[in-house]
Amino acid sequence: MRICIVTTPIRPRPTAFPPLGSMAIIQSLRSIGEEVYFYNIDYHRYSHEQIYEYFNKNKFDAVGISAVVSTAYAYSKYLAKLIKKINKSTIVFLGGGLVASAEILHKKANVDYCVVGDGEIIVKNLINSIKKNKIADEELSKIKGITFIDTKNNLNFTGYEHPLPAPLLESPDYKILEDDNSINHYIDERGAKRYNPDDEVKNINTKTATVIVAKGCVARCTFCHRFEKGYRVQPIEKIINHIKMLKERYNVGYLAIGDENFGSYKNETAELVKEIGSLGLRWFAGGVRAHTVDLEMLKLWKANGCEAVSFGIESGSPKMLKVMEKK
């Protein structure tokens, strides 16, 4: 099948966070021999005319829309309707946090399938079923991790697929961003200049790359539409090999650790931090849960290149923190 994975603009300006979810889906589908294209609207901000021309020219068999948060709804609706107008036989599936509104997406936005949770396994099963024309209600119900509207016009959620085990999590293939001509946006000098102003004065152009070392969460806050349970840390050797690749191939000397719960596994984190320090890299952690760190841990991080830590404060109100079940 000819498949296109599309990002949606969720903020006024393109985010500096790489489209790691889209990249994971592309890598997963390519691993089973599918012909997959990447259309990165969030970065390129294509015009309506450019988007129409692209999909009118290609007429894909399936298009997957990455809709990370609720602000992507209007654009996802516009995109799905446009694709269906150009070629009504194109299958439109959608993943990301917006699938919490699956029924609206199906009935109001022309989305055929929603992918609930980590999509690497789910999309392969879904595409294989579509290719074999196994799309009757009974057959679709066997594919864990999707929603669809059945023949009785009811929303059908097939249940959760098991989360991908940590050792099977693929490192992102940055060649996808090279082919997209967006690599220099996602690997740039932002880290050093933001957290170490001396670099800007000295004109040191240290490249920054975002790295994810774990997936999942240690909490179940009420405001979150996270779908997977559990917290999975990638093997340290795999993380370090990925970081070494970034350093050698893209001249990365600064890491933006994009985890939401960095440090939750204290012993593994200490080992990883020492490895990063031995590579001579500087870094900041973009998401740390306050009760998982202590002074000694922060001293260890600083001694191994850490220059900043961001904590998820959420609210200054004890009452609201209780309502959110922040623990």
mmCIF file of C-alpha atoms in Angstrom:
data_model
loop_
_atom_site.group_PDB
_atom_site.id
_atom_site.type_symbol
_atom_site.label_atom_id
_atom_site.label_comp_id
_atom_site.label_asym_id
_atom_site.label_seq_id
_atom_site.Cartn_x
_atom_site.Cartn_y
_atom_site.Cartn_z
ATOM 1 C CA MET A 1 0.000 0.000 0.000
ATOM 2 C CA ARG A 2 1.001 3.611 -0.540
ATOM 3 C CA ILE A 3 0.643 5.285 2.838
ATOM 4 C CA CYS A 4 1.266 8.856 3.976
ATOM 5 C CA ILE A 5 1.840 9.929 7.579
ATOM 6 C CA VAL A 6 0.905 13.580 8.208
ATOM 7 C CA THR A 7 1.630 15.942 11.097
ATOM 8 C CA THR A 8 -0.772 18.719 12.072
ATOM 9 C CA PRO A 9 0.126 22.233 13.269
ATOM 10 C CA ILE A 10 -0.796 22.450 16.950
ATOM 11 C CA ARG A 11 0.812 25.800 17.840
ATOM 12 C CA PRO A 12 1.272 29.118 16.024
ATOM 13 C CA ARG A 13 4.887 28.230 15.274
ATOM 14 C CA PRO A 14 6.440 24.831 14.437
ATOM 15 C CA THR A 15 7.431 22.949 17.567
ATOM 16 C CA ALA A 16 11.104 22.127 18.133
ATOM 17 C CA PHE A 17 10.113 18.705 19.502
ATOM 18 C CA PRO A 18 10.713 16.133 16.742
ATOM 19 C CA PRO A 19 7.693 14.226 15.385
ATOM 20 C CA LEU A 20 8.855 11.071 17.131
ATOM 21 C CA GLY A 21 5.405 9.439 17.111
ATOM 22 C CA SER A 22 5.046 9.878 13.354
ATOM 23 C CA MET A 23 8.590 8.615 12.843
ATOM 24 C CA ALA A 24 7.851 5.498 14.912
ATOM 25 C CA ILE A 25 4.778 4.716 12.788
ATOM 26 C CA ILE A 26 6.726 5.253 9.557
ATOM 27 C CA GLN A 27 9.495 2.945 10.744
ATOM 28 C CA SER A 28 6.980 0.321 11.881
ATOM 29 C CA LEU A 29 5.127 0.248 8.542
ATOM 30 C CA ARG A 30 8.325 0.249 6.504
ATOM 31 C CA SER A 31 9.516 -2.754 8.521
ATOM 32 C CA ILE A 32 6.706 -4.811 6.938
ATOM 33 C CA GLY A 33 7.462 -3.576 3.437
ATOM 34 C CA GLU A 34 4.907 -0.788 3.080
ATOM 35 C CA GLU A 35 5.639 2.266 0.905
ATOM 36 C CA VAL A 36 5.373 5.125 3.404
ATOM 37 C CA TYR A 37 5.702 8.870 2.777
ATOM 38 C CA PHE A 38 6.033 11.677 5.342
ATOM 39 C CA TYR A 39 4.172 14.986 4.938
ATOM 40 C CA ASN A 40 5.290 17.217 7.782
ATOM 41 C CA ILE A 41 2.730 20.029 7.762
ATOM 42 C CA ASP A 42 3.621 21.124 11.295
ATOM 43 C CA TYR A 43 7.108 22.125 10.171
ATOM 44 C CA HIS A 44 6.559 23.215 6.558
ATOM 45 C CA ARG A 45 3.180 24.943 7.092
ATOM 46 C CA TYR A 46 2.027 24.169 3.568
ATOM 47 C CA SER A 47 -0.761 26.275 2.102
ATOM 48 C CA HIS A 48 -4.194 24.863 1.281
ATOM 49 C CA GLU A 49 -3.275 24.892 -2.412
ATOM 50 C CA GLN A 50 -0.050 22.968 -1.773
ATOM 51 C CA ILE A 51 -1.834 20.377 0.353
ATOM 52 C CA TYR A 52 -4.592 19.906 -2.208
ATOM 53 C CA GLU A 53 -2.058 19.510 -4.998
ATOM 54 C CA TYR A 54 -0.006 16.997 -2.991
ATOM 55 C CA PHE A 55 -2.888 14.678 -2.164
ATOM 56 C CA ASN A 56 -4.535 15.118 -5.546
ATOM 57 C CA LYS A 57 -1.299 14.083 -7.226
ATOM 58 C CA ASN A 58 -0.534 11.106 -4.970
ATOM 59 C CA LYS A 59 -3.984 9.679 -4.109
ATOM 60 C CA PHE A 60 -2.680 7.463 -1.302
ATOM 61 C CA ASP A 61 -4.330 4.212 -0.279
ATOM 62 C CA ALA A 62 -4.205 5.337 3.342
ATOM 63 C CA VAL A 63 -3.311 8.491 5.254
ATOM 64 C CA GLY A 64 -2.417 8.544 8.941
ATOM 65 C CA ILE A 65 -2.880 11.834 10.797
ATOM 66 C CA SER A 66 -0.828 12.638 13.888
ATOM 67 C CA ALA A 67 -3.042 14.657 16.246
ATOM 68 C CA VAL A 68 -1.088 15.117 19.448
ATOM 69 C CA VAL A 69 -3.466 17.330 21.425
ATOM 70 C CA SER A 70 -6.995 18.747 21.251
ATOM 71 C CA THR A 71 -5.881 21.903 19.434
ATOM 72 C CA ALA A 72 -5.326 19.684 16.393
ATOM 73 C CA TYR A 73 -9.045 18.888 16.010
ATOM 74 C CA ALA A 74 -10.077 21.618 13.554
ATOM 75 C CA TYR A 75 -7.086 20.997 11.322
ATOM 76 C CA SER A 76 -7.499 17.208 11.445
ATOM 77 C CA LYS A 77 -11.144 17.596 10.432
ATOM 78 C CA TYR A 78 -10.195 19.892 7.555
ATOM 79 C CA LEU A 79 -7.473 17.499 6.407
ATOM 80 C CA ALA A 80 -9.565 14.324 6.580
ATOM 81 C CA LYS A 81 -12.460 15.911 4.692
ATOM 82 C CA LEU A 82 -10.092 17.265 2.025
ATOM 83 C CA ILE A 83 -8.447 13.876 1.518
ATOM 84 C CA LYS A 84 -11.843 12.159 1.238
ATOM 85 C CA LYS A 85 -13.045 14.799 -1.205
ATOM 86 C CA ILE A 86 -10.015 14.214 -3.429
ATOM 87 C CA ASN A 87 -10.261 10.429 -3.250
ATOM 88 C CA LYS A 88 -13.154 8.922 -1.269
ATOM 89 C CA SER A 89 -11.525 5.479 -1.259
ATOM 90 C CA THR A 90 -8.503 6.691 0.748
ATOM 91 C CA ILE A 91 -8.515 5.215 4.260
ATOM 92 C CA VAL A 92 -7.956 7.873 6.943
ATOM 93 C CA PHE A 93 -6.675 6.793 10.341
ATOM 94 C CA LEU A 94 -5.663 9.051 13.218
ATOM 95 C CA GLY A 95 -3.473 8.674 16.298
ATOM 96 C CA GLY A 96 -2.384 10.768 19.258
ATOM 97 C CA GLY A 97 -4.128 12.266 22.265
ATOM 98 C CA LEU A 98 -7.029 13.539 20.167
ATOM 99 C CA VAL A 99 -8.397 9.987 19.847
ATOM 100 C CA ALA A 100 -9.937 10.540 23.276
ATOM 101 C CA SER A 101 -12.660 12.172 21.129
ATOM 102 C CA ALA A 102 -12.903 9.193 18.780
ATOM 103 C CA GLU A 103 -16.678 9.235 18.205
ATOM 104 C CA ILE A 104 -16.605 12.896 17.149
ATOM 105 C CA LEU A 105 -13.667 12.214 14.835
ATOM 106 C CA HIS A 106 -15.545 9.358 13.172
ATOM 107 C CA LYS A 107 -18.933 11.038 12.845
ATOM 108 C CA LYS A 108 -17.916 14.663 12.276
ATOM 109 C CA ALA A 109 -14.451 14.538 10.712
ATOM 110 C CA ASN A 110 -14.536 11.595 8.256
ATOM 111 C CA VAL A 111 -11.884 9.587 10.136
ATOM 112 C CA ASP A 112 -12.223 5.860 9.444
ATOM 113 C CA TYR A 113 -10.113 4.487 12.298
ATOM 114 C CA CYS A 114 -8.532 5.852 15.453
ATOM 115 C CA VAL A 115 -5.372 4.260 16.852
ATOM 116 C CA VAL A 116 -5.513 4.244 20.651
ATOM 117 C CA GLY A 117 -2.120 4.267 22.361
ATOM 118 C CA ASP A 118 1.331 3.390 21.064
ATOM 119 C CA GLY A 119 0.709 2.644 17.414
ATOM 120 C CA GLU A 120 3.699 0.578 16.299
ATOM 121 C CA ILE A 121 1.923 -2.778 16.662
ATOM 122 C CA ILE A 122 -1.600 -1.514 16.058
ATOM 123 C CA VAL A 123 -1.006 0.131 12.663
ATOM 124 C CA LYS A 124 0.673 -2.962 11.275
ATOM 125 C CA ASN A 125 -2.304 -5.113 12.265
ATOM 126 C CA LEU A 126 -4.757 -2.526 10.924
ATOM 127 C CA ILE A 127 -3.010 -2.101 7.557
ATOM 128 C CA ASN A 128 -2.625 -5.866 7.126
ATOM 129 C CA SER A 129 -6.359 -6.320 7.761
ATOM 130 C CA ILE A 130 -7.267 -3.560 5.270
ATOM 131 C CA LYS A 131 -4.988 -5.077 2.626
ATOM 132 C CA LYS A 132 -6.761 -8.424 3.012
ATOM 133 C CA ASN A 133 -10.142 -6.641 2.897
ATOM 134 C CA LYS A 134 -10.936 -7.954 6.383
ATOM 135 C CA ILE A 135 -12.960 -4.917 7.416
ATOM 136 C CA ALA A 136 -16.253 -6.440 8.567
ATOM 137 C CA ASP A 137 -17.253 -5.579 12.136
ATOM 138 C CA GLU A 138 -16.305 -9.004 13.463
ATOM 139 C CA GLU A 139 -12.871 -8.910 11.806
ATOM 140 C CA LEU A 140 -12.058 -5.352 12.878
ATOM 141 C CA SER A 141 -13.070 -6.185 16.443
ATOM 142 C CA LYS A 142 -10.133 -8.612 16.611
ATOM 143 C CA ILE A 143 -7.622 -5.777 16.098
ATOM 144 C CA LYS A 144 -6.734 -4.453 19.520
ATOM 145 C CA GLY A 145 -6.198 -0.703 19.909
ATOM 146 C CA ILE A 146 -8.587 0.777 17.343
ATOM 147 C CA THR A 147 -11.973 2.487 17.235
ATOM 148 C CA PHE A 148 -14.425 2.512 14.333
ATOM 149 C CA ILE A 149 -18.102 2.995 13.599
ATOM 150 C CA ASP A 150 -19.759 -0.381 13.077
ATOM 151 C CA THR A 151 -22.569 -1.254 10.664
ATOM 152 C CA LYS A 152 -25.148 -0.295 13.324
ATOM 153 C CA ASN A 153 -23.618 3.215 13.508
ATOM 154 C CA ASN A 154 -22.223 2.594 16.984
ATOM 155 C CA LEU A 155 -18.737 3.436 18.218
ATOM 156 C CA ASN A 156 -16.686 0.292 18.657
ATOM 157 C CA PHE A 157 -13.509 0.276 20.763
ATOM 158 C CA THR A 158 -11.649 -3.008 20.503
ATOM 159 C CA GLY A 159 -9.711 -2.755 23.773
ATOM 160 C CA TYR A 160 -6.095 -1.958 24.496
ATOM 161 C CA GLU A 161 -3.173 -3.567 22.704
ATOM 162 C CA HIS A 162 -0.310 -4.554 24.997
ATOM 163 C CA PRO A 163 2.353 -1.839 25.284
ATOM 164 C CA LEU A 164 5.521 -2.406 23.312
ATOM 165 C CA PRO A 165 8.185 -3.792 25.712
ATOM 166 C CA ALA A 166 11.128 -1.455 26.335
ATOM 167 C CA PRO A 167 13.735 -3.590 24.503
ATOM 168 C CA LEU A 168 11.592 -3.495 21.334
ATOM 169 C CA LEU A 169 11.225 0.288 21.254
ATOM 170 C CA GLU A 170 12.985 1.508 18.117
ATOM 171 C CA SER A 171 15.391 4.445 18.195
ATOM 172 C CA PRO A 172 14.128 7.226 15.902
ATOM 173 C CA ASP A 173 15.521 7.193 12.377
ATOM 174 C CA TYR A 174 16.638 10.777 11.713
ATOM 175 C CA LYS A 175 17.063 9.966 8.033
ATOM 176 C CA ILE A 176 13.294 10.578 7.863
ATOM 177 C CA LEU A 177 13.901 14.200 8.887
ATOM 178 C CA GLU A 178 16.808 14.505 6.471
ATOM 179 C CA ASP A 179 14.555 13.428 3.606
ATOM 180 C CA ASP A 180 11.967 15.919 4.841
ATOM 181 C CA ASN A 181 14.544 18.756 4.812
ATOM 182 C CA SER A 182 13.612 19.598 8.397
ATOM 183 C CA ILE A 183 16.595 18.098 10.211
ATOM 184 C CA ASN A 184 18.205 21.483 10.928
ATOM 185 C CA HIS A 185 15.042 22.640 12.687
ATOM 186 C CA TYR A 186 15.018 19.731 15.125
ATOM 187 C CA ILE A 187 18.786 19.584 15.651
ATOM 188 C CA ASP A 188 19.964 23.147 16.316
ATOM 189 C CA GLU A 189 21.733 25.352 18.886
ATOM 190 C CA ARG A 190 18.735 26.049 21.131
ATOM 191 C CA GLY A 191 19.876 24.141 24.234
ATOM 192 C CA ALA A 192 23.270 25.686 24.805
ATOM 193 C CA LYS A 193 22.091 29.204 24.015
ATOM 194 C CA ARG A 194 19.070 28.914 26.293
ATOM 195 C CA TYR A 195 20.736 27.423 29.348
ATOM 196 C CA ASN A 196 24.315 28.600 28.939
ATOM 197 C CA PRO A 197 24.395 32.206 27.644
ATOM 198 C CA ASP A 198 28.195 32.114 27.617
ATOM 199 C CA ASP A 199 27.995 29.897 24.538
ATOM 200 C CA GLU A 200 26.215 32.619 22.599
ATOM 201 C CA VAL A 201 28.780 35.214 23.693
ATOM 202 C CA LYS A 202 31.602 32.897 22.656
ATOM 203 C CA ASN A 203 29.745 31.966 19.452
ATOM 204 C CA ILE A 204 29.884 28.255 20.288
ATOM 205 C CA ASN A 205 27.318 26.530 18.068
ATOM 206 C CA THR A 206 26.723 23.342 20.019
ATOM 207 C CA LYS A 207 23.978 21.304 18.363
ATOM 208 C CA THR A 208 21.046 20.123 20.463
ATOM 209 C CA ALA A 209 19.016 16.953 19.889
ATOM 210 C CA THR A 210 15.949 15.690 21.746
ATOM 211 C CA VAL A 211 16.284 12.242 23.314
ATOM 212 C CA ILE A 212 13.579 10.082 24.897
ATOM 213 C CA VAL A 213 14.850 7.418 27.293
ATOM 214 C CA ALA A 214 11.533 6.031 28.553
ATOM 215 C CA LYS A 215 7.852 5.723 27.681
ATOM 216 C CA GLY A 216 4.812 5.765 29.887
ATOM 217 C CA CYS A 217 4.149 7.389 33.234
ATOM 218 C CA VAL A 218 4.364 6.637 36.942
ATOM 219 C CA ALA A 219 1.080 8.467 37.688
ATOM 220 C CA ARG A 220 -2.575 8.504 36.627
ATOM 221 C CA CYS A 221 -3.468 12.202 36.844
ATOM 222 C CA THR A 222 -7.137 12.912 36.173
ATOM 223 C CA PHE A 223 -6.542 15.514 33.440
ATOM 224 C CA CYS A 224 -4.395 13.232 31.302
ATOM 225 C CA HIS A 225 -5.681 11.124 28.401
ATOM 226 C CA ARG A 226 -2.733 8.716 28.492
ATOM 227 C CA PHE A 227 -3.737 5.273 27.278
ATOM 228 C CA GLU A 228 -0.923 2.918 28.302
ATOM 229 C CA LYS A 229 -0.237 1.703 31.789
ATOM 230 C CA GLY A 230 3.250 1.320 33.160
ATOM 231 C CA TYR A 231 6.622 2.994 32.732
ATOM 232 C CA ARG A 232 9.221 1.504 30.385
ATOM 233 C CA VAL A 233 12.890 2.489 30.322
ATOM 234 C CA GLN A 234 14.925 1.591 27.263
ATOM 235 C CA PRO A 235 18.106 -0.439 27.803
ATOM 236 C CA ILE A 236 20.937 1.969 28.671
ATOM 237 C CA GLU A 237 23.265 0.542 26.028
ATOM 238 C CA LYS A 238 20.651 1.236 23.358
ATOM 239 C CA ILE A 239 20.152 4.822 24.577
ATOM 240 C CA ILE A 240 23.904 5.496 24.629
ATOM 241 C CA ASN A 241 24.392 4.036 21.145
ATOM 242 C CA HIS A 242 21.673 6.364 19.851
ATOM 243 C CA ILE A 243 23.300 9.347 21.564
ATOM 244 C CA LYS A 244 26.692 8.425 20.106
ATOM 245 C CA MET A 245 25.114 8.315 16.653
ATOM 246 C CA LEU A 246 23.676 11.807 17.164
ATOM 247 C CA LYS A 247 27.066 13.080 18.314
ATOM 248 C CA GLU A 248 28.994 11.569 15.420
ATOM 249 C CA ARG A 249 26.518 12.132 12.594
ATOM 250 C CA TYR A 250 25.045 15.511 13.532
ATOM 251 C CA ASN A 251 27.719 17.040 15.770
ATOM 252 C CA VAL A 252 25.399 17.012 18.779
ATOM 253 C CA GLY A 253 26.974 18.198 22.013
ATOM 254 C CA TYR A 254 23.826 19.071 23.941
ATOM 255 C CA LEU A 255 20.865 16.853 24.809
ATOM 256 C CA ALA A 256 17.277 17.850 25.485
ATOM 257 C CA ILE A 257 15.933 14.879 27.435
ATOM 258 C CA GLY A 258 12.261 15.014 26.560
ATOM 259 C CA ASP A 259 10.910 12.553 29.115
ATOM 260 C CA GLU A 260 7.997 13.485 31.358
ATOM 261 C CA ASN A 261 9.337 11.466 34.294
ATOM 262 C CA PHE A 262 13.102 11.502 33.940
ATOM 263 C CA GLY A 263 14.745 10.066 37.052
ATOM 264 C CA SER A 264 11.849 7.859 38.127
ATOM 265 C CA TYR A 265 14.109 4.809 37.995
ATOM 266 C CA LYS A 266 16.905 6.128 40.219
ATOM 267 C CA ASN A 267 19.585 3.446 39.793
ATOM 268 C CA GLU A 268 19.198 3.227 36.016
ATOM 269 C CA THR A 269 19.135 7.024 35.761
ATOM 270 C CA ALA A 270 22.368 7.351 37.756
ATOM 271 C CA GLU A 271 24.073 4.869 35.445
ATOM 272 C CA LEU A 272 22.785 6.644 32.330
ATOM 273 C CA VAL A 273 23.816 10.072 33.625
ATOM 274 C CA LYS A 274 27.371 8.878 34.255
ATOM 275 C CA GLU A 275 27.526 7.495 30.694
ATOM 276 C CA ILE A 276 26.340 10.836 29.290
ATOM 277 C CA GLY A 277 28.920 12.643 31.395
ATOM 278 C CA SER A 278 31.687 10.365 30.109
ATOM 279 C CA LEU A 279 30.781 11.433 26.553
ATOM 280 C CA GLY A 280 31.403 15.057 27.504
ATOM 281 C CA LEU A 281 27.826 16.098 26.723
ATOM 282 C CA ARG A 282 25.783 18.810 28.386
ATOM 283 C CA TRP A 283 22.058 18.384 28.832
ATOM 284 C CA PHE A 284 18.796 19.414 30.419
ATOM 285 C CA ALA A 285 15.846 17.295 31.511
ATOM 286 C CA GLY A 286 12.560 18.557 30.154
ATOM 287 C CA GLY A 287 10.249 16.710 32.526
ATOM 288 C CA VAL A 288 10.989 15.574 36.089
ATOM 289 C CA ARG A 289 8.546 14.561 38.809
ATOM 290 C CA ALA A 290 9.448 16.524 41.937
ATOM 291 C CA HIS A 291 9.301 13.711 44.498
ATOM 292 C CA THR A 292 11.594 11.403 42.502
ATOM 293 C CA VAL A 293 14.734 13.512 42.955
ATOM 294 C CA ASP A 294 16.791 14.603 45.944
ATOM 295 C CA LEU A 295 19.791 16.853 46.463
ATOM 296 C CA GLU A 296 22.373 14.093 46.034
ATOM 297 C CA MET A 297 20.821 12.995 42.742
ATOM 298 C CA LEU A 298 20.794 16.552 41.414
ATOM 299 C CA LYS A 299 24.454 16.949 42.416
ATOM 300 C CA LEU A 300 25.275 13.806 40.455
ATOM 301 C CA TRP A 301 23.400 15.121 37.423
ATOM 302 C CA LYS A 302 25.186 18.474 37.590
ATOM 303 C CA ALA A 303 28.579 16.782 37.884
ATOM 304 C CA ASN A 304 27.770 14.906 34.672
ATOM 305 C CA GLY A 305 26.745 17.827 32.478
ATOM 306 C CA CYS A 306 23.179 18.702 33.549
ATOM 307 C CA GLU A 307 22.503 22.446 33.355
ATOM 308 C CA ALA A 308 18.738 22.662 33.917
ATOM 309 C CA VAL A 309 15.744 20.666 35.120
ATOM 310 C CA SER A 310 12.047 21.368 34.487
ATOM 311 C CA PHE A 311 9.468 20.194 37.023
ATOM 312 C CA GLY A 312 5.779 19.559 36.315
ATOM 313 C CA ILE A 313 4.262 21.965 38.839
ATOM 314 C CA GLU A 314 0.703 21.854 37.364
ATOM 315 C CA SER A 315 -0.857 24.016 40.104
ATOM 316 C CA GLY A 316 -0.003 26.044 43.201
ATOM 317 C CA SER A 317 -3.287 25.040 44.806
ATOM 318 C CA PRO A 318 -3.201 22.016 47.154
ATOM 319 C CA LYS A 319 -6.925 21.548 46.492
ATOM 320 C CA MET A 320 -6.439 21.369 42.717
ATOM 321 C CA LEU A 321 -3.459 19.042 43.100
ATOM 322 C CA LYS A 322 -5.726 16.734 45.097
ATOM 323 C CA VAL A 323 -8.457 16.918 42.453
ATOM 324 C CA MET A 324 -5.856 16.094 39.792
ATOM 325 C CA GLU A 325 -4.631 13.158 41.945
ATOM 326 C CA LYS A 326 -1.067 14.351 41.488
ATOM 327 C CA LYS A 327 0.075 12.360 44.546
#
